[in-house]
Short mmCIF file of C-alpha atoms in Angstrom, two decimals:
data_model
loop_
_atom_site.label_atom_id
_atom_site.label_comp_id
_atom_site.label_asym_id
_atom_site.label_seq_id
_atom_site.Cartn_x
_atom_site.Cartn_y
_atom_site.Cartn_z
CA MET A 140 4.86 107.96 44.18
CA ALA A 141 6.91 106.04 43.18
CA ILE A 142 10.87 106.18 42.77
CA PRO A 143 12.04 105.25 39.36
CA GLY A 144 14.33 102.55 39.73
CA ARG A 145 17.68 104.32 38.23
CA ILE A 146 17.23 107.02 40.70
CA ARG A 147 16.68 105.04 43.40
CA ALA A 148 19.89 103.09 42.64
CA ILE A 149 21.82 106.51 42.61
CA LEU A 150 19.93 107.12 45.83
CA GLY A 151 21.25 104.04 47.78
CA SER A 152 24.62 104.94 46.29
CA ILE A 153 25.46 107.73 48.29
CA GLY A 154 26.07 108.51 51.66
CA PRO A 155 29.84 108.19 52.95
CA GLY A 156 30.49 111.22 49.77
CA LEU A 157 28.20 113.36 51.20
CA ILE A 158 29.85 113.07 54.70
CA ILE A 159 33.43 113.85 53.36
CA ALA A 160 31.50 116.98 51.32
CA SER A 161 30.47 118.44 54.66
CA VAL A 162 34.17 117.80 56.33
CA CYS A 163 35.54 120.23 53.34
CA LEU A 164 32.79 122.43 52.99
CA GLY A 165 33.78 124.37 56.49
CA PRO A 166 33.87 128.10 57.01
CA GLY A 167 37.36 127.75 55.43
CA SER A 168 35.63 127.21 52.45
CA VAL A 169 32.78 129.49 52.63
CA THR A 170 35.34 132.08 53.67
CA THR A 171 37.94 131.53 50.74
CA ALA A 172 35.52 131.03 48.08
CA SER A 173 33.75 134.19 49.16
CA LYS A 174 36.99 136.40 49.30
CA ILE A 175 38.09 135.17 45.95
CA GLY A 176 35.01 135.97 44.36
CA ALA A 177 35.08 139.44 45.77
CA GLU A 178 38.17 140.10 44.55
CA TYR A 179 38.83 138.19 41.13
CA GLY A 180 35.13 137.90 40.33
CA TYR A 181 34.72 134.76 37.97
CA MET A 182 38.69 134.47 37.03
CA LEU A 183 39.22 131.28 39.35
CA ILE A 184 36.76 129.22 39.08
CA TRP A 185 38.98 126.64 37.12
CA VAL A 186 40.78 126.29 40.31
CA VAL A 187 37.75 124.78 42.14
CA VAL A 188 37.15 122.21 39.10
CA LEU A 189 40.62 120.81 39.07
CA ALA A 190 41.22 120.95 42.91
CA SER A 191 37.51 118.85 43.05
CA ALA A 192 38.97 116.57 40.19
CA ALA A 193 41.98 115.63 42.29
CA MET A 194 39.87 115.16 45.32
CA MET A 195 37.20 113.25 43.59
CA MET A 196 40.26 110.81 42.43
CA TYR A 197 41.35 110.34 45.92
CA THR A 198 37.84 109.94 47.50
CA ALA A 199 37.28 107.04 45.00
CA MET A 200 40.47 105.69 45.53
CA GLY A 201 39.64 105.82 49.55
CA ALA A 202 36.22 104.42 48.56
CA ARG A 203 37.69 101.26 46.51
CA PHE A 204 40.28 100.34 49.34
CA GLY A 205 37.54 100.57 51.77
CA ALA A 206 34.58 98.14 49.56
CA THR A 207 37.44 95.28 48.75
CA GLN A 208 39.60 95.15 51.79
CA SER A 209 38.56 93.33 54.93
CA ARG A 210 41.19 95.34 57.23
CA SER A 211 40.87 98.79 57.75
CA PHE A 212 43.29 101.39 55.80
CA LEU A 213 46.18 102.08 58.21
CA GLN A 214 46.00 98.55 59.75
CA ALA A 215 47.09 97.58 56.19
CA VAL A 216 49.75 100.61 56.16
CA ALA A 217 51.05 99.43 59.76
CA ASP A 218 51.24 95.44 58.38
CA ARG A 219 52.76 96.87 54.64
CA TYR A 220 55.02 99.50 55.67
CA GLY A 221 55.27 99.48 59.39
CA ARG A 222 53.33 100.76 62.31
CA TRP A 223 55.56 103.70 62.45
CA PHE A 224 54.11 104.71 59.16
CA ALA A 225 50.44 104.42 60.10
CA VAL A 226 51.02 106.22 63.56
CA LEU A 227 52.83 108.88 61.59
CA ILE A 228 49.77 109.26 59.42
CA GLY A 229 47.29 108.89 62.41
CA LEU A 230 48.96 111.88 64.58
CA ALA A 231 49.58 113.96 61.84
CA SER A 232 45.81 113.93 60.91
CA PHE A 233 44.43 114.19 64.47
CA LEU A 234 46.57 116.98 64.64
CA MET A 235 45.12 118.93 61.49
CA SER A 236 41.40 118.06 62.45
CA ALA A 237 42.15 119.56 65.80
CA SER A 238 43.52 122.63 64.21
CA PHE A 239 40.25 123.02 61.85
CA GLN A 240 37.86 122.03 64.75
CA PHE A 241 38.26 125.81 66.28
CA GLY A 242 37.63 127.47 63.12
CA ASN A 243 34.52 125.39 63.00
CA ASN A 244 33.37 126.89 66.23
CA LEU A 245 34.28 129.93 65.61
CA GLY A 246 32.38 129.86 62.16
CA VAL A 247 29.11 128.86 63.99
CA THR A 248 29.47 131.80 66.37
CA THR A 249 30.05 134.23 63.27
CA ALA A 250 26.85 132.61 61.70
CA THR A 251 25.17 132.94 64.35
CA ALA A 252 26.17 136.18 66.20
CA THR A 253 25.61 137.60 62.49
CA ILE A 254 21.89 137.04 63.11
CA THR A 255 21.26 137.34 66.69
CA GLY A 256 23.44 139.78 67.38
CA ASP A 257 25.42 139.90 71.02
CA TRP A 258 22.25 139.01 72.94
CA ALA A 259 23.87 135.76 74.06
CA SER A 260 26.43 137.42 75.80
CA ARG A 261 25.17 140.33 77.28
CA THR A 262 22.41 138.00 78.76
CA LEU A 263 25.00 136.05 79.96
CA SER A 264 27.33 138.90 81.51
CA HIS A 265 24.12 140.33 82.99
CA LEU A 266 23.40 136.69 85.01
CA LEU A 267 27.08 135.94 85.92
CA GLY A 268 28.20 139.81 86.76
CA ARG A 269 31.32 139.60 84.30
CA PRO A 270 31.75 140.40 80.82
CA VAL A 271 31.16 137.30 78.41
CA VAL A 272 31.86 137.22 74.52
CA GLU A 273 29.96 135.43 71.61
CA GLU A 274 33.45 133.74 71.29
CA GLN A 275 32.57 132.02 74.73
CA VAL A 276 28.95 131.14 74.53
CA TRP A 277 28.31 129.65 70.88
CA PRO A 278 31.25 127.07 70.82
CA LEU A 279 29.96 125.81 74.28
CA VAL A 280 26.47 125.59 72.45
CA PHE A 281 26.84 123.51 69.85
CA THR A 282 29.88 121.49 70.28
CA GLY A 283 28.24 120.62 73.02
CA ALA A 284 25.15 119.61 71.06
CA ALA A 285 27.58 117.80 68.83
CA LEU A 286 29.42 115.85 71.74
CA LEU A 287 25.74 114.51 72.82
CA MET A 288 25.29 112.98 69.44
CA VAL A 289 28.85 111.21 69.53
CA LEU A 290 28.38 109.97 72.76
CA PHE A 291 24.77 108.72 72.69
CA ALA A 292 23.79 108.13 69.16
CA LYS A 293 23.07 104.15 69.03
CA ASP A 294 23.94 103.70 64.96
CA LEU A 295 26.48 106.57 64.87
CA TYR A 296 27.02 105.96 61.59
CA ARG A 297 23.89 106.38 60.16
CA VAL A 298 22.80 109.49 62.37
CA VAL A 299 26.11 111.20 61.02
CA GLU A 300 25.03 109.90 57.44
CA ARG A 301 21.61 111.79 57.47
CA VAL A 302 22.34 114.46 59.85
CA MET A 303 24.97 115.49 56.81
CA ILE A 304 22.47 115.18 54.10
CA VAL A 305 20.18 117.47 55.58
CA LEU A 306 22.67 120.12 56.23
CA VAL A 307 24.21 119.88 52.75
CA LEU A 308 21.09 120.43 51.47
CA ILE A 309 20.48 123.39 53.59
CA MET A 310 23.64 124.57 52.15
CA ILE A 311 22.85 124.06 48.38
CA GLY A 312 19.51 125.91 48.58
CA ALA A 313 20.61 128.69 51.08
CA PHE A 314 23.72 129.72 48.47
CA LEU A 315 21.62 128.77 45.27
CA ALA A 316 19.16 131.18 46.45
CA ASN A 317 21.18 133.86 47.16
CA LEU A 318 22.50 133.25 43.43
CA VAL A 319 19.32 133.82 42.06
CA VAL A 320 19.30 137.01 43.16
CA ALA A 321 22.67 138.19 42.35
CA ARG A 322 21.97 137.08 38.89
CA PRO A 323 25.84 136.10 37.48
CA ASP A 324 27.15 137.04 34.43
CA LEU A 325 27.34 133.26 32.68
CA ALA A 326 29.28 133.75 30.18
CA SER A 327 31.83 135.35 32.17
CA ALA A 328 31.49 132.79 34.66
CA ALA A 329 32.42 130.08 31.63
CA GLU A 330 35.18 132.10 31.17
CA GLY A 331 36.84 131.23 34.24
CA LEU A 332 37.30 127.79 33.21
CA VAL A 333 40.08 128.90 31.27
CA PRO A 334 42.90 128.50 33.39
CA ARG A 335 44.45 132.00 34.27
CA ILE A 336 46.33 133.55 37.00
CA PRO A 337 45.70 136.66 38.74
CA PRO A 338 47.96 139.59 38.09
CA GLY A 339 50.07 141.01 41.26
CA GLY A 340 51.69 138.90 43.61
CA GLY A 341 48.96 137.59 44.99
CA GLY A 342 47.70 135.18 43.06
CA THR A 343 49.92 132.37 43.87
CA THR A 344 48.27 132.22 47.74
CA VAL A 345 44.90 132.85 46.82
CA ILE A 346 45.16 129.30 44.59
CA ALA A 347 46.77 127.70 47.36
CA ALA A 348 44.05 128.88 49.98
CA MET A 349 41.23 127.22 47.43
CA VAL A 350 43.09 124.21 46.47
CA GLY A 351 43.92 123.84 50.57
CA THR A 352 40.05 124.12 51.49
CA THR A 353 38.94 122.22 48.36
CA PHE A 354 41.27 119.32 48.62
CA VAL A 355 41.60 117.92 52.08
CA LEU A 356 43.63 114.68 51.63
CA HIS A 357 43.18 113.27 55.01
CA ALA A 358 39.20 113.14 54.53
CA CYS A 359 40.07 111.03 51.13
CA LEU A 360 41.65 108.29 53.40
CA TYR A 361 38.60 108.47 55.84
CA GLN A 362 36.29 107.23 52.63
CA SER A 363 37.66 104.19 53.44
CA TYR A 364 36.45 103.69 56.89
CA LEU A 365 32.94 105.12 55.83
CA VAL A 366 32.65 103.03 53.26
CA GLN A 367 33.64 99.81 55.63
CA SER A 368 31.15 101.69 57.98
CA LYS A 369 28.02 101.93 55.35
CA GLY A 370 28.70 97.95 55.19
CA TRP A 371 29.55 97.85 51.55
CA ARG A 372 31.60 95.33 50.31
CA LEU A 373 33.44 94.05 46.64
CA PRO A 374 29.76 93.98 45.15
CA ASP A 375 29.78 97.53 46.27
CA VAL A 376 32.78 99.09 44.46
CA ARG A 377 30.69 100.77 41.68
CA LYS A 378 28.50 102.15 44.46
CA GLY A 379 31.80 104.06 46.17
CA LEU A 380 32.84 105.42 42.81
CA VAL A 381 29.14 107.02 42.53
CA ASP A 382 29.29 108.36 45.58
CA SER A 383 32.44 109.80 45.90
CA ILE A 384 31.49 111.48 42.10
CA VAL A 385 28.33 112.70 43.67
CA GLY A 386 29.85 113.69 47.21
CA ILE A 387 32.63 116.10 45.32
CA ALA A 388 30.52 117.07 42.77
CA LEU A 389 28.14 118.80 45.69
CA LEU A 390 31.33 120.59 47.05
CA ALA A 391 32.34 121.43 43.95
CA THR A 392 29.17 122.73 43.38
CA ILE A 393 28.70 124.74 46.51
CA SER A 394 31.85 126.31 46.58
CA VAL A 395 31.38 127.82 42.83
CA LEU A 396 28.09 129.03 44.02
CA ILE A 397 29.07 131.14 46.57
CA MET A 398 32.13 132.14 44.13
CA LEU A 399 29.53 133.10 41.49
CA THR A 400 27.16 135.26 44.12
CA SER A 401 30.23 136.94 45.46
CA ALA A 402 31.40 137.66 42.26
CA ALA A 403 28.34 138.95 40.85
CA ALA A 404 27.02 140.84 44.20
CA LEU A 405 30.62 142.43 45.46
CA LYS A 406 32.88 142.43 42.74
CA PRO A 407 31.07 145.31 40.53
CA ARG A 408 30.89 147.56 43.73
CA GLY A 409 34.54 147.34 44.13
CA ILE A 410 34.02 145.59 47.53
CA VAL A 411 36.75 143.64 49.05
CA ILE A 412 35.80 141.50 52.18
CA ALA A 413 37.61 139.93 55.01
CA ASP A 414 35.51 137.09 56.17
CA ALA A 415 31.83 135.51 55.64
CA ALA A 416 30.46 138.01 58.00
CA GLU A 417 31.20 140.73 55.95
CA MET A 418 30.00 139.01 53.09
CA ALA A 419 26.47 138.25 54.70
CA LEU A 420 26.46 142.18 55.82
CA GLN A 421 27.52 143.15 52.37
CA LEU A 422 24.52 140.82 50.61
CA GLN A 423 22.34 142.46 53.42
CA ALA A 424 23.11 145.89 52.02
CA ALA A 425 22.58 144.60 47.98
CA PHE A 426 19.88 142.61 48.59
CA GLY A 427 18.07 143.00 51.66
CA PRO A 428 17.94 141.43 55.45
CA ALA A 429 16.90 138.34 53.69
CA SER A 430 19.68 137.76 51.97
CA LYS A 431 21.97 137.82 54.90
CA ALA A 432 19.93 135.54 56.94
CA ILE A 433 20.28 132.66 54.09
CA PHE A 434 23.75 133.43 53.45
CA CYS A 435 24.03 133.06 57.02
CA LEU A 436 21.93 130.01 57.26
CA GLY A 437 24.46 128.29 54.86
CA PHE A 438 27.42 129.18 56.32
CA TRP A 439 26.08 128.04 59.93
CA SER A 440 25.48 124.63 58.11
CA ALA A 441 28.66 124.39 56.84
CA ALA A 442 30.61 125.29 60.21
CA PHE A 443 28.21 123.12 62.22
CA SER A 444 28.53 120.11 59.51
CA SER A 445 32.42 120.21 60.08
CA ILE A 446 32.20 120.14 63.93
CA PRO A 447 31.83 116.16 64.27
CA VAL A 448 32.81 115.05 61.27
CA ASN A 449 36.10 116.36 61.40
CA ALA A 450 36.51 114.91 64.65
CA LEU A 451 35.55 111.83 63.74
CA VAL A 452 37.83 111.93 60.96
CA GLY A 453 40.94 112.79 63.10
CA GLY A 454 40.13 110.80 66.41
CA GLY A 455 39.48 107.69 64.24
CA LEU A 456 42.20 107.91 62.20
CA LEU A 457 44.79 108.37 65.17
CA ALA A 458 42.91 105.46 67.08
CA ASP A 459 43.59 103.46 63.76
CA GLY A 460 46.85 104.25 63.46
CA LEU A 461 48.04 103.36 67.15
CA GLY A 462 46.11 100.07 66.48
CA LEU A 463 43.31 100.74 68.92
CA GLY A 464 40.40 100.33 66.44
CA HIS A 465 38.82 101.98 63.46
CA ARG A 466 35.29 101.99 63.88
CA MET A 467 33.61 105.15 65.02
CA ASP A 468 31.28 103.39 67.62
CA GLN A 469 34.40 101.67 69.41
CA LYS A 470 35.67 103.18 72.91
CA TRP A 471 39.11 104.72 71.37
CA PRO A 472 37.89 106.55 68.34
CA ARG A 473 35.08 108.22 70.08
CA ARG A 474 37.32 109.17 73.21
CA LEU A 475 39.87 110.78 70.42
CA THR A 476 36.91 112.51 69.03
CA LEU A 477 35.83 113.80 71.68
CA ALA A 478 39.36 114.93 72.92
CA ILE A 479 39.35 117.10 69.09
CA MET A 480 36.10 118.53 69.78
CA LEU A 481 36.70 119.81 73.21
CA ILE A 482 40.28 121.32 72.21
CA GLY A 483 38.66 122.93 69.36
CA MET A 484 36.17 124.70 71.76
CA VAL A 485 38.88 125.63 74.16
CA VAL A 486 41.22 126.94 71.79
CA ALA A 487 37.89 129.19 69.95
CA MET A 488 37.35 130.35 73.43
CA MET A 489 40.94 131.75 73.94
CA PRO A 490 41.89 135.31 73.23
CA GLN A 491 43.31 135.72 69.55
CA GLU A 492 46.84 135.84 70.37
CA ASN A 493 46.57 132.42 71.77
CA ARG A 494 44.49 130.93 69.19
CA ALA A 495 46.94 132.56 66.83
CA ASN A 496 49.76 130.60 68.35
CA ALA A 497 48.01 127.22 68.38
CA LEU A 498 47.23 127.57 64.67
CA VAL A 499 50.77 128.10 63.76
CA ILE A 500 51.56 124.68 65.58
CA ALA A 501 48.40 123.21 63.74
CA GLN A 502 49.97 124.59 60.33
CA ALA A 503 53.07 122.78 61.36
CA ALA A 504 50.94 119.68 61.53
CA THR A 505 49.23 120.04 58.43
CA MET A 506 52.59 120.33 56.62
CA LEU A 507 53.57 116.86 57.75
CA ALA A 508 50.10 115.23 57.21
CA VAL A 509 49.53 116.20 53.90
CA PRO A 510 52.41 114.73 52.04
CA ALA A 511 52.28 111.77 54.80
CA VAL A 512 48.44 111.08 53.55
CA GLY A 513 48.57 111.48 50.30
CA VAL A 514 52.20 109.44 49.37
CA GLY A 515 50.72 106.65 52.13
CA MET A 516 47.15 106.45 49.57
CA PHE A 517 49.02 106.38 46.40
CA LEU A 518 51.64 103.94 47.79
CA MET A 519 48.51 101.76 48.90
CA LEU A 520 46.18 101.84 45.91
CA ASN A 521 49.33 101.09 43.77
CA ASP A 522 50.39 97.90 45.85
CA ARG A 523 48.98 94.78 43.70
CA SER A 524 49.89 92.51 46.66
CA VAL A 525 47.49 94.38 48.48
CA MET A 526 44.69 95.52 46.13
CA GLY A 527 45.09 92.98 43.26
CA ARG A 528 43.18 93.64 40.21
CA PHE A 529 41.70 96.89 41.83
CA ALA A 530 45.17 98.66 42.16
CA ASN A 531 45.02 102.01 40.44
CA SER A 532 45.48 101.85 36.51
CA TRP A 533 48.05 104.04 34.70
CA ARG A 534 44.75 106.09 33.81
CA GLN A 535 44.02 106.65 37.25
CA ASN A 536 47.67 107.42 38.02
CA VAL A 537 47.88 110.18 35.74
CA LEU A 538 45.20 112.23 38.21
CA ALA A 539 46.42 110.60 41.17
CA GLY A 540 49.99 111.78 40.62
CA PHE A 541 48.62 115.31 39.59
CA GLY A 542 47.17 115.29 42.97
CA LEU A 543 50.15 113.78 44.86
CA VAL A 544 51.78 116.79 42.98
CA LEU A 545 49.94 119.53 43.76
CA VAL A 546 49.97 119.08 47.54
CA LEU A 547 53.61 118.44 47.63
CA VAL A 548 54.14 121.61 45.97
CA LEU A 549 51.88 123.30 48.23
CA SER A 550 53.07 122.11 51.18
CA VAL A 551 56.89 123.50 50.13
CA ALA A 552 55.36 126.53 48.85
CA THR A 553 53.88 127.26 52.76
CA TYR A 554 57.10 126.45 54.13
CA GLY A 555 58.98 129.45 54.36
CA LYS A 556 55.64 131.46 55.55
CA LEU A 557 55.51 129.04 58.30
CA ILE A 558 58.97 129.06 59.42
CA ASP A 559 58.53 133.43 59.73
CA GLN A 560 55.47 132.84 61.63
CA ILE A 561 57.05 130.02 64.18
CA GLY A 562 59.89 132.55 64.73
CA LYS A 563 57.60 135.35 65.70
CA VAL A 564 55.61 133.10 67.88
CA ARG A 565 59.31 132.03 69.51
CA ASP A 566 60.16 135.69 69.84
CA GLN A 567 56.57 136.35 71.51
CA TRP A 568 57.39 133.62 73.92
CA ARG A 569 61.00 134.88 74.86
CA SER A 570 59.93 139.12 75.18
CA PRO A 571 56.08 138.94 76.10
CA GLU A 572 54.02 142.02 75.74
CA PRO A 573 54.88 144.27 79.21
CA ALA A 574 51.62 144.11 81.48
CA GLY A 575 49.14 147.14 79.96
CA SER A 576 51.00 147.19 76.57
CA THR A 577 48.42 148.43 74.08
CA ALA A 578 50.62 147.06 70.92
CA GLU A 579 48.26 146.12 68.35
CA ALA A 580 47.65 142.25 67.98
CA SER A 581 49.01 140.50 65.16
CA PRO A 582 46.19 139.11 62.74
CA GLU A 583 45.63 135.05 63.00
CA PRO A 584 47.55 133.21 60.22
CA GLU A 585 45.49 131.99 57.48
CA PRO A 586 45.51 127.84 57.45
CA PRO A 587 47.09 126.25 54.23
CA GLY A 588 44.26 124.02 54.13
CA SER A 589 41.42 124.92 56.76
CA ASP A 590 37.65 123.01 55.97
#
């Protein structure tokens, strides 16, 4: 059956935006949406909408730059503002991607182990004659699969695009299926579009977490590279806009689907969850084992889709910031991509206290990266000597300015918490626990913007 021309045109205008959505739809996004829905119900849907609007604006800005310029973004930054600024953005983005990567590895481990149990670790423990835990098995398996894709794909962009489209569709199908079973209150959901702050002291924190997992600025920046990799040029500016809208709209839709499911299934029962694995188990208790399996399939897709793409983002931006190439099939972008994958895998396999210390360092990188990327994109897209008639209009700058202020405020808001965590890590290094101590391990800090 022939596809109507309008639908064919829309399908031909998507790809990079879905790849960006797959970066943001990581285990952090799924966990945050699940926890917020269980605790606050439908109240914070408006946060997803506002954060997605800002994300959509900056993703479209990245696409517009990519389609209208022959240079890469960070090469243009180096030419216009100095190599130091390009290196700053690239290095901070690399560290931020590395910090997200171990969370992606733990996400695929959680999703897989929730379905399969501990058979893999028990089998390996028996074969090796020493204890093995799940965190030492699945990161090796799935990071290994992603490494093979990056190393041996002949047309890496096309392979990544096709794989991410499939995984995003799996996420939509899985989370939509659970939503149908949960039967949310649509009237209450509509009320959630009206901005309200939850009572109590934790409202600002959960809003910051939701914004941080939805509005991921270095992913917006990488949209310009994906558009150039796809081969879109000046006549394709509108395709870049459509692609950005579709990709980020799907990101928002999936986050809302998860939040609605959690609000409908768990909030009325007074169940507050700690993580996505607990969300899956609670769905099983409410609706049967099929709901748990379907949710874990979506959660696994979210985590695994982020493993290769998140690494490509950080590796590509650092390579370009250093002036070592920007295309994902070039030598240095691939090398730095592989470095992020290996860092994420190794940290995920570490004991919990070491992961917590690594995450504190990563949070410092995030505080540096987010403002640097935001300021860099805002300056470049308003620079008429570079963008010409494709520079931001004042209307576009209203939303772009809102997004920039939003990330700056969130960075400042997390500053005090980060300083406290750095102090705890420093005290740990100065006064290590004596051998055999039974002191309870400190919980891992929450990443401010983990995808």
